Coordinates of C-alpha atoms in Angstrom, one line a residue:
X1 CA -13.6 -7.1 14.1
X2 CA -14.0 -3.2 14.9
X3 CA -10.2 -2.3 15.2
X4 CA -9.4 -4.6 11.9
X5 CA -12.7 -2.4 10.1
X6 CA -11.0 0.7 11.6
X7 CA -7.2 -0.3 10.4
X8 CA -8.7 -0.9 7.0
X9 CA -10.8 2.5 6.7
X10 CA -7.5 4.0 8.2
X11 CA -5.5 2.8 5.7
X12 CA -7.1 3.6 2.8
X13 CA -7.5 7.1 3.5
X14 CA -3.9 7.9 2.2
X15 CA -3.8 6.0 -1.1
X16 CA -8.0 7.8 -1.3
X17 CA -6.6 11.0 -1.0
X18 CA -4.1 10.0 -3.8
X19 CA -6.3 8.7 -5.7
X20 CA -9.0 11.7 -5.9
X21 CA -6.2 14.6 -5.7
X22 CA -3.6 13.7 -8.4
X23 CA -3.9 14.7 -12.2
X24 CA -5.4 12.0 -14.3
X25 CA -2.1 11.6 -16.1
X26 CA 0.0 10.5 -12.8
X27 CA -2.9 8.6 -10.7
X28 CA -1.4 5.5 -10.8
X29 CA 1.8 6.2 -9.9
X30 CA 0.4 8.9 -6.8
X31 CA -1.8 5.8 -5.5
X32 CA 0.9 3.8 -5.7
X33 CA 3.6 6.2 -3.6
X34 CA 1.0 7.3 -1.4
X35 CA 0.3 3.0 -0.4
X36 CA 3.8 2.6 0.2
X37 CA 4.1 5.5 2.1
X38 CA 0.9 4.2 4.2
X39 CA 2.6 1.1 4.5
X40 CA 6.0 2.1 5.1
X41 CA 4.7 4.5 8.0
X42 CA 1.8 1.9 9.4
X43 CA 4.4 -0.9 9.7
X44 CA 6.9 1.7 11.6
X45 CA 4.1 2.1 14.1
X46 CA 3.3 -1.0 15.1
X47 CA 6.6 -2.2 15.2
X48 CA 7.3 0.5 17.4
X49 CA 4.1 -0.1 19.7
X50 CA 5.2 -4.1 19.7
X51 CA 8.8 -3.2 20.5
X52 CA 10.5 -4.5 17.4
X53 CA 12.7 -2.5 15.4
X54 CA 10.7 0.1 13.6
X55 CA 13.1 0.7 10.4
X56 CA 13.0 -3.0 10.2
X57 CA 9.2 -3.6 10.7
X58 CA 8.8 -0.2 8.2
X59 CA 10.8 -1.8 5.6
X60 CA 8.9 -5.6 6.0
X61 CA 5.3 -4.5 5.6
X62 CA 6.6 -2.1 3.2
X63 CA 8.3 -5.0 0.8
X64 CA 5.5 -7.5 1.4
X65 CA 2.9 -4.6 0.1
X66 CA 5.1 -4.1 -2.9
X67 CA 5.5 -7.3 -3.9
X68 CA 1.1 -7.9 -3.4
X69 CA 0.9 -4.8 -5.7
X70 CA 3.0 -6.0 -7.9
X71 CA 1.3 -9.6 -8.0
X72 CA -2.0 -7.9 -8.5
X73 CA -1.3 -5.9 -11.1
X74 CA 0.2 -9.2 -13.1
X75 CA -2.6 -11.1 -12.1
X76 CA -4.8 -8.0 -14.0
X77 CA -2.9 -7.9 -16.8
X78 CA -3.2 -11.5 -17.3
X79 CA -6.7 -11.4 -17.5
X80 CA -6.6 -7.9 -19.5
X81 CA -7.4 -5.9 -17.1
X82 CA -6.1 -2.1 -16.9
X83 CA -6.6 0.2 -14.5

């Protein structure tokens, strides 16, 4: 439970940063860059420490977070929600 608390904290530093240093006009599209970055660069590590390929592993969590981002922000706009 500790490493998956620290994973998550660790995680959400980058899209954070994004979030709280990016012009009002461009958040959206900051948070967004800077999550796939995360992902893109998380999933290249642990592919790497697991001793799969780590363009392949980068690319898979990368995709798989894109496509939840892109099914939660449906989901929000279905119930009229914006961000």
């Amino acid at each position: 439970a500790l490493s998956s608390a620290v994973s998550f904290c660790v995680g959400a530093a980058l899209p954070m940063a994004a979030a709280a240093l990016a012009p009002h006009a461009v958040v959206q599209q900051a948070v967004a860059v800077a999550t796939l970055a995360g992902l893109l660069l998380s999933g290249g590590i642990a592919a790497g420490l697991g001793g799969a390929s780590v363009p392949r592993g980068a690319i898979r969590v990368a995709f798989w977070g894109a496509l939840a981002m892109v099914a939660a922000n449906l989901v929000g706009r279905l119930f009229g929600v914006d961000a």
